[in-house]
Each structure stands twice: as structure tokens, then as C-alpha cells.
GROMACS .gro file of C-alpha atoms in nm:
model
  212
    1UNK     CA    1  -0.641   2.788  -3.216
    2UNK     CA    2  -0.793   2.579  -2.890
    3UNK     CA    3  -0.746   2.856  -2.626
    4UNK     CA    4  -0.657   2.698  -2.231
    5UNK     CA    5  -1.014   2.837  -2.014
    6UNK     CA    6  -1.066   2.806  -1.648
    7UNK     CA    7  -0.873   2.872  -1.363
    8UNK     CA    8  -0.611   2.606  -1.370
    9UNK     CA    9  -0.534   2.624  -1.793
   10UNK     CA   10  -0.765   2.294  -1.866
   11UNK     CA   11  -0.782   2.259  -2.253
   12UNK     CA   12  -1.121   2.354  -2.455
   13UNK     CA   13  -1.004   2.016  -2.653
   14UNK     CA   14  -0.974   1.653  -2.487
   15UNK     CA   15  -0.701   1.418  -2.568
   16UNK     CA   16  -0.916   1.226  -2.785
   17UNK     CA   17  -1.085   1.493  -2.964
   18UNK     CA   18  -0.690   1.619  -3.075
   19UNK     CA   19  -0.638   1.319  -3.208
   20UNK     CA   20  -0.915   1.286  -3.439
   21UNK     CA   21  -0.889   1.587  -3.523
   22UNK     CA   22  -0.515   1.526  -3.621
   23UNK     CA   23  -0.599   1.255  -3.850
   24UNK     CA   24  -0.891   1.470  -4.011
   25UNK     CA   25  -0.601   1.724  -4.127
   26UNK     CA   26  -0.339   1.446  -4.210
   27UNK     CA   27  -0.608   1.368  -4.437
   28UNK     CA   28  -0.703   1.632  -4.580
   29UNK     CA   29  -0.370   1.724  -4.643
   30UNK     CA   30  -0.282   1.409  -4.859
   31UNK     CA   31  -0.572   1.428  -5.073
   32UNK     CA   32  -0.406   1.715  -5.204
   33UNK     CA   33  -0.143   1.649  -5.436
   34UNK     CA   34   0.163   1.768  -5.275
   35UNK     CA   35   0.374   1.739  -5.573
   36UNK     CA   36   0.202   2.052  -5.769
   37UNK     CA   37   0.339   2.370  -5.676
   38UNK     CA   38   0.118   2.570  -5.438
   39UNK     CA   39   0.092   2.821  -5.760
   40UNK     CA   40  -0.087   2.583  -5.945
   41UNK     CA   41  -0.312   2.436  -5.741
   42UNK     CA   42  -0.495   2.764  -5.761
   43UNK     CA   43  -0.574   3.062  -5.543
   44UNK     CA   44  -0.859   2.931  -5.346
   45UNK     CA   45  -0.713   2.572  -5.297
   46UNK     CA   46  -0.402   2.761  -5.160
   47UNK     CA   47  -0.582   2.905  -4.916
   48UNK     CA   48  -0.670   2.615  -4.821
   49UNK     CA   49  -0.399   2.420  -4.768
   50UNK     CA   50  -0.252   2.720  -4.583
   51UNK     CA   51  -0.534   2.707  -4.378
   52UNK     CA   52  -0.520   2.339  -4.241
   53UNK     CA   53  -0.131   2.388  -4.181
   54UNK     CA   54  -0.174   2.641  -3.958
   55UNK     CA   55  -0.426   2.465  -3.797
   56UNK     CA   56  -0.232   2.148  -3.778
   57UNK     CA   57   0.073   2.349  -3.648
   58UNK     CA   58  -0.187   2.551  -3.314
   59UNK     CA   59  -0.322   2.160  -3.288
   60UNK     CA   60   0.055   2.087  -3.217
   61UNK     CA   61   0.124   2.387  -3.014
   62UNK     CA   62  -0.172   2.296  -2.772
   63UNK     CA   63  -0.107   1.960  -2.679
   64UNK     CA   64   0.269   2.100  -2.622
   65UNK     CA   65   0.056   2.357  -2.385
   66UNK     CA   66  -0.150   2.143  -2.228
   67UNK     CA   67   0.161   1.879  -2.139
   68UNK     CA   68   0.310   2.181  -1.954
   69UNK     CA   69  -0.009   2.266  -1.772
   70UNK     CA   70  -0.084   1.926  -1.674
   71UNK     CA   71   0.269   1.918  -1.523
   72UNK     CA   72   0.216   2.198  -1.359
   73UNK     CA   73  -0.138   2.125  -1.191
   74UNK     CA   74   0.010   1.784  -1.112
   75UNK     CA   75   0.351   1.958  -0.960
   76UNK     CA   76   0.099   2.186  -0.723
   77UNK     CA   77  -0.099   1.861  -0.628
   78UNK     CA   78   0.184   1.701  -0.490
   79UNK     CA   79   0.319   2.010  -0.297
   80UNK     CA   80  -0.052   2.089  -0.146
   81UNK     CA   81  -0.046   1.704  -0.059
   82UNK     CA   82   0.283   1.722   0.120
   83UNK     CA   83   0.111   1.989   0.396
   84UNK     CA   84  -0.154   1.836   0.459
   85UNK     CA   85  -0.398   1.801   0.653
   86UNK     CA   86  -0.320   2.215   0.695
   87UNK     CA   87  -0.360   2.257   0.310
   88UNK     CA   88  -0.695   2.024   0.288
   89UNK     CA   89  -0.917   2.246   0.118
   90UNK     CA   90  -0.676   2.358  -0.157
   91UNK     CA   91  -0.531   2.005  -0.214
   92UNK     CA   92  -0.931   1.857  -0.285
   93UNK     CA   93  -0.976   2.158  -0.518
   94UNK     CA   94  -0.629   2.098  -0.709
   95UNK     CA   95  -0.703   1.743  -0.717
   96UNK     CA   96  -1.061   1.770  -0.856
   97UNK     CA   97  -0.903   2.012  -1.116
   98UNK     CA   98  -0.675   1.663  -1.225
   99UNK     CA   99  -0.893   1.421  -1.211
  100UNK     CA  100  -1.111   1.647  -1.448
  101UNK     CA  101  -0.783   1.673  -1.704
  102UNK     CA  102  -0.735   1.306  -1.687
  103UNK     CA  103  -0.563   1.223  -1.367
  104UNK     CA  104  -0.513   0.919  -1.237
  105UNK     CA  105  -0.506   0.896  -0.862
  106UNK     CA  106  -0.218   0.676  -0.685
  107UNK     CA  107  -0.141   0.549  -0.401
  108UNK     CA  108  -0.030   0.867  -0.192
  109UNK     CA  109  -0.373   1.046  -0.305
  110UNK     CA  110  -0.568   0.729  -0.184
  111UNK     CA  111  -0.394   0.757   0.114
  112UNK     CA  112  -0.415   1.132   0.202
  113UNK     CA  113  -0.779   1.125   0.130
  114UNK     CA  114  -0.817   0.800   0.394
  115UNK     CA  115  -0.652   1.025   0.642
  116UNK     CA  116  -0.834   1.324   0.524
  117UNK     CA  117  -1.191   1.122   0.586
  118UNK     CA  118  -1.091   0.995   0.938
  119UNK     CA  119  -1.052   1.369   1.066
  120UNK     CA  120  -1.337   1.529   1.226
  121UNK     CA  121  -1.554   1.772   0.996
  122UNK     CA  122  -1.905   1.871   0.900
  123UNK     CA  123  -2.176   1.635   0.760
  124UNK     CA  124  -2.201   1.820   0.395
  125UNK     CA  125  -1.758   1.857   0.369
  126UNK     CA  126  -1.741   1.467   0.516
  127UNK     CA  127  -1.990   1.353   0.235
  128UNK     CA  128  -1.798   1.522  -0.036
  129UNK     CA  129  -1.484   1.433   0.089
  130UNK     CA  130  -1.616   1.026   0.093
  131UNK     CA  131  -1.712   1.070  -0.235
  132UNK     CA  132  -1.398   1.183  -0.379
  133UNK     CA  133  -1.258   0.909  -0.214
  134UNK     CA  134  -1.494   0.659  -0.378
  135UNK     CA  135  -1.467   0.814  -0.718
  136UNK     CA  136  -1.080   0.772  -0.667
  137UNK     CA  137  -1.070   0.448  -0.557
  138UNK     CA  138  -1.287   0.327  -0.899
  139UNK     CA  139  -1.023   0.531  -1.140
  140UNK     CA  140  -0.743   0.387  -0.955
  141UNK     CA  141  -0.915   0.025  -0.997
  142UNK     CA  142  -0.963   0.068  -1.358
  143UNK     CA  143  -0.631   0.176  -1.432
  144UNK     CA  144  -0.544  -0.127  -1.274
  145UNK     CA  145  -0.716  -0.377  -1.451
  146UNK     CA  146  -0.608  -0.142  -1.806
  147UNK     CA  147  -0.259  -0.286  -1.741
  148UNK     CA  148  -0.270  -0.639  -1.672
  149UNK     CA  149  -0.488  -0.666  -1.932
  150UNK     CA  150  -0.212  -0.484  -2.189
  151UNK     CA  151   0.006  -0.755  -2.018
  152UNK     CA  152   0.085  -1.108  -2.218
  153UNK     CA  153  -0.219  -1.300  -2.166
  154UNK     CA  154  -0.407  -1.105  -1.965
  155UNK     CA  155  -0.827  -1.083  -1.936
  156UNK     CA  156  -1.018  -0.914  -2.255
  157UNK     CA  157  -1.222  -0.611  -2.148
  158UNK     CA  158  -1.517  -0.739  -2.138
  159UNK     CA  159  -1.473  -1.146  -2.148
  160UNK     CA  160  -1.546  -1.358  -1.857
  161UNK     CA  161  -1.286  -1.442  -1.601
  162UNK     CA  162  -1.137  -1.809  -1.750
  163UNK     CA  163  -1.199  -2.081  -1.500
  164UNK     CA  164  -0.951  -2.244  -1.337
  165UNK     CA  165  -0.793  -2.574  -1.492
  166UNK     CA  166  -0.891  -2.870  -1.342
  167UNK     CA  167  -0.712  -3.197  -1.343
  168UNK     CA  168  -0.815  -3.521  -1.470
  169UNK     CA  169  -0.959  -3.748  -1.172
  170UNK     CA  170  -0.757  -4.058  -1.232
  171UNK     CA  171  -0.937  -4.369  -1.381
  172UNK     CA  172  -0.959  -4.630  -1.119
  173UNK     CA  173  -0.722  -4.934  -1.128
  174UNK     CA  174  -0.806  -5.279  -1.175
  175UNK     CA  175  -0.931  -5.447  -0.804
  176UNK     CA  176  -0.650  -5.627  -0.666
  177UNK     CA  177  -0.638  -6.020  -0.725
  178UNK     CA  178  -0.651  -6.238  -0.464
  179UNK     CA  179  -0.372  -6.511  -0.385
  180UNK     CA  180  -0.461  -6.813  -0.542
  181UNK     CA  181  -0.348  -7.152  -0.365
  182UNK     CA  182  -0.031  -7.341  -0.437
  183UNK     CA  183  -0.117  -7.583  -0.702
  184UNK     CA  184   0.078  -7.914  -0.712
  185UNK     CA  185   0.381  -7.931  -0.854
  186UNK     CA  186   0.293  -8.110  -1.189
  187UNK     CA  187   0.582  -8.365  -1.196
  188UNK     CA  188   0.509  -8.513  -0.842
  189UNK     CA  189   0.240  -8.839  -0.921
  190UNK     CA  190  -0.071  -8.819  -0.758
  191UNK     CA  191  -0.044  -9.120  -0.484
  192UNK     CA  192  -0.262  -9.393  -0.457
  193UNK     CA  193  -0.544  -9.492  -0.198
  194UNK     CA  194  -0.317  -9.762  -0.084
  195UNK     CA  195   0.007  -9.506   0.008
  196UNK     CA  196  -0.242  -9.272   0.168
  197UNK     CA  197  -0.445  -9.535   0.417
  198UNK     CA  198  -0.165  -9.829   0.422
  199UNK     CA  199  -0.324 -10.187   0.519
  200UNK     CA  200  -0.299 -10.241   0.911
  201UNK     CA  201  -0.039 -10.547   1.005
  202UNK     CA  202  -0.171 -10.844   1.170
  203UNK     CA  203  -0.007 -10.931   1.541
  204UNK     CA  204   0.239 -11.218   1.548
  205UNK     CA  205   0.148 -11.516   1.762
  206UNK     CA  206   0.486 -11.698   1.969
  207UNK     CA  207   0.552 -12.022   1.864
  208UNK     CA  208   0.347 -12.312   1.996
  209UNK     CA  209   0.634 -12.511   2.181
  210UNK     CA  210   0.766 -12.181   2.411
  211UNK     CA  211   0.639 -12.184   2.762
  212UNK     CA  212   0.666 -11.924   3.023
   0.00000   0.00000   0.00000
């Protein structure tokens, strides 16, 4: 059966490794034919399948333990955070002991390590202490991006960022026409030389037999 080791309970198995090692009995289990009676499968083959049951059932039993020692660890994070900056040095050590199970830093950890930087220490615990705060600030980050990309339409993992969609310039119009003259109105005649320059009168003389 995994056995808890450390300090703080942290589980000889990882998440991951639990679950493949769950499938490797689920499958070992239905290669068997279940049907049979566990007589007449045979003494040895019995065994067996006694065998990966009770290891299936201390696979169970651990992740059960480790969900109540993770709550736990995470329960005395947030009270050593709450007393801080008194409780400094026991709230770095209970949160390096969560971020090794698995924890994800949030906001309030982000924050209490800001404050925790900005106070006055030695060269060697203000290194450390930066660090932490870096290596936080990266898990937080990825966590970040792991959602909105399990969100509708979000970025792949590893595909480049899409570019943004441009608009169509719009084709230029045709150049504006100019305004054409008035043409004649086509049922007016054209008029003649004569109408345009009309011949000049000649003066009238007075009659011959009218003195002054």
C-alpha cells in the first residue's frame, strides 16, 4: 500500500502515477474472465486476482488519504498566512510543502509574499524569499493560461497567438465627373448670320421742297 513519508503526510505516489496505475489494474482485471467462478479459474490465478483487488482497493484508500492531507496542509497555510508577517518562517515552509504536493498559489499567497519581500531581512533569507516569489508568480501564470485555454475558443498550448483581423481597405471610387456645359436645347433652330449681325439702316434725307 503507498505509505504518506515526510513531515507534512506528502504521498510516495503522484497524482499521475495513481492514475496509471489505476488503469493498469482496471486492466488487468478485465482480461480475466469475471464470469468463471473464482474456484475455477484456479489456485494461482486466484491469487491473483485477489491480489490486484486489494491493491486497487489501498490505491483507493490513498488518494482518499492524500485528499485529507492536502486539506489539511492547505487549512494550516491559510492560518500561518493570516499572522503574518509574525508567522513568516513557518508560513514559507508550509507553503513550500504545497507547492511540492501540487499547489497552486493565488492571489493572497502572491500578495503575502510581496509584503513578505518588501520587509527588511538578510541577503541569503531575501534571495530565497524572491525566489519563491518568482517561482509563484510562473505557477500562478500557467494556471492561468490552463483555463482560458479550456475555455470556448481559446489559444492551443503550443500554437501561435492568431493575429488580429484586419478589415478590407475599401476599393477606391470612380473620380468625380466634371459638369459638362448646357447644351442647346435641340428644338430651338440654330439662327442665321443675318438675325445675329442685322443689316445697318440707311439715314432718311427731308424732302427737297422743306426749308428752315
Amino acid at each position: 500500500m503507498p505509505m504518506p513519508y515526510g513531515s507534512r503526510g506528502g504521498m510516495a505516489f503522484s497524482a499521475d502515477e495513481l492514475r496509471v496505475l489505476r488503469r493498469a489494474l482496471a486492466h488487468a482485471l478485465q482480461t480475466t474472465s469475471l464470469s468463471a467462478s473464482l474456484g475455477a479459474l484456479g489456485a494461482e490465478l486466484t491469487e491473483d486476482i485477489q491480489e490486484y483487488l486489494r491493491l486497487a482497493a489501498a490505491v483507493d484508500e490513498a488518494v482518499r488519504e492524500g485528499g485529507r492531507l492536502r486539506a489539511f496542509l492547505l487549512a494550516d497555510l491559510a492560518r500561518y498566512r493570516e499572522t503574518l508577517p509574525g508567522s513568516a518562517a513557518g508560513y514559507l515552509d508550509r507553503l513550500r510543502e504545497a507547492l511540492a504536493a501540487g499547489y497552486v498559489p493565488g492571489p493572497d499567497d502572491l500578495a503575502a509574499l510581496r509584503t513578505l519581500n518588501a520587509h527588511r531581512t538578510g541577503p541569503a533569507e531575501r534571495d530565497r524569499r524572491t525566489a519563491l516569489l518568482r517561482h509563484c508568480e510562473r505557477l500562478a501564470e500557467h494556471s492561468v493560461r490552463a483555463r482560458l485555454r479550456a475555455l470556448p475558443g481559446g489559444r492551443t498550448a503550443t500554437g501561435p497567438e492568431p493575429e488580429p483581423e484586419r478589415k478590407p481597405e475599401p476599393e477606391p471610387g470612380p473620380a468625380p465627373q466634371q459638369p459638362r456645359p448646357p447644351s442647346p436645347r435641340p428644338d430651338r433652330p440654330v439662327p442665321t448670320p443675318g438675325e445675329v449681325f442685322p443689316p445697318r439702316r440707311k439715314p432718311v434725307r427731308p424732302p427737297a421742297g422743306r426749308t428752315a
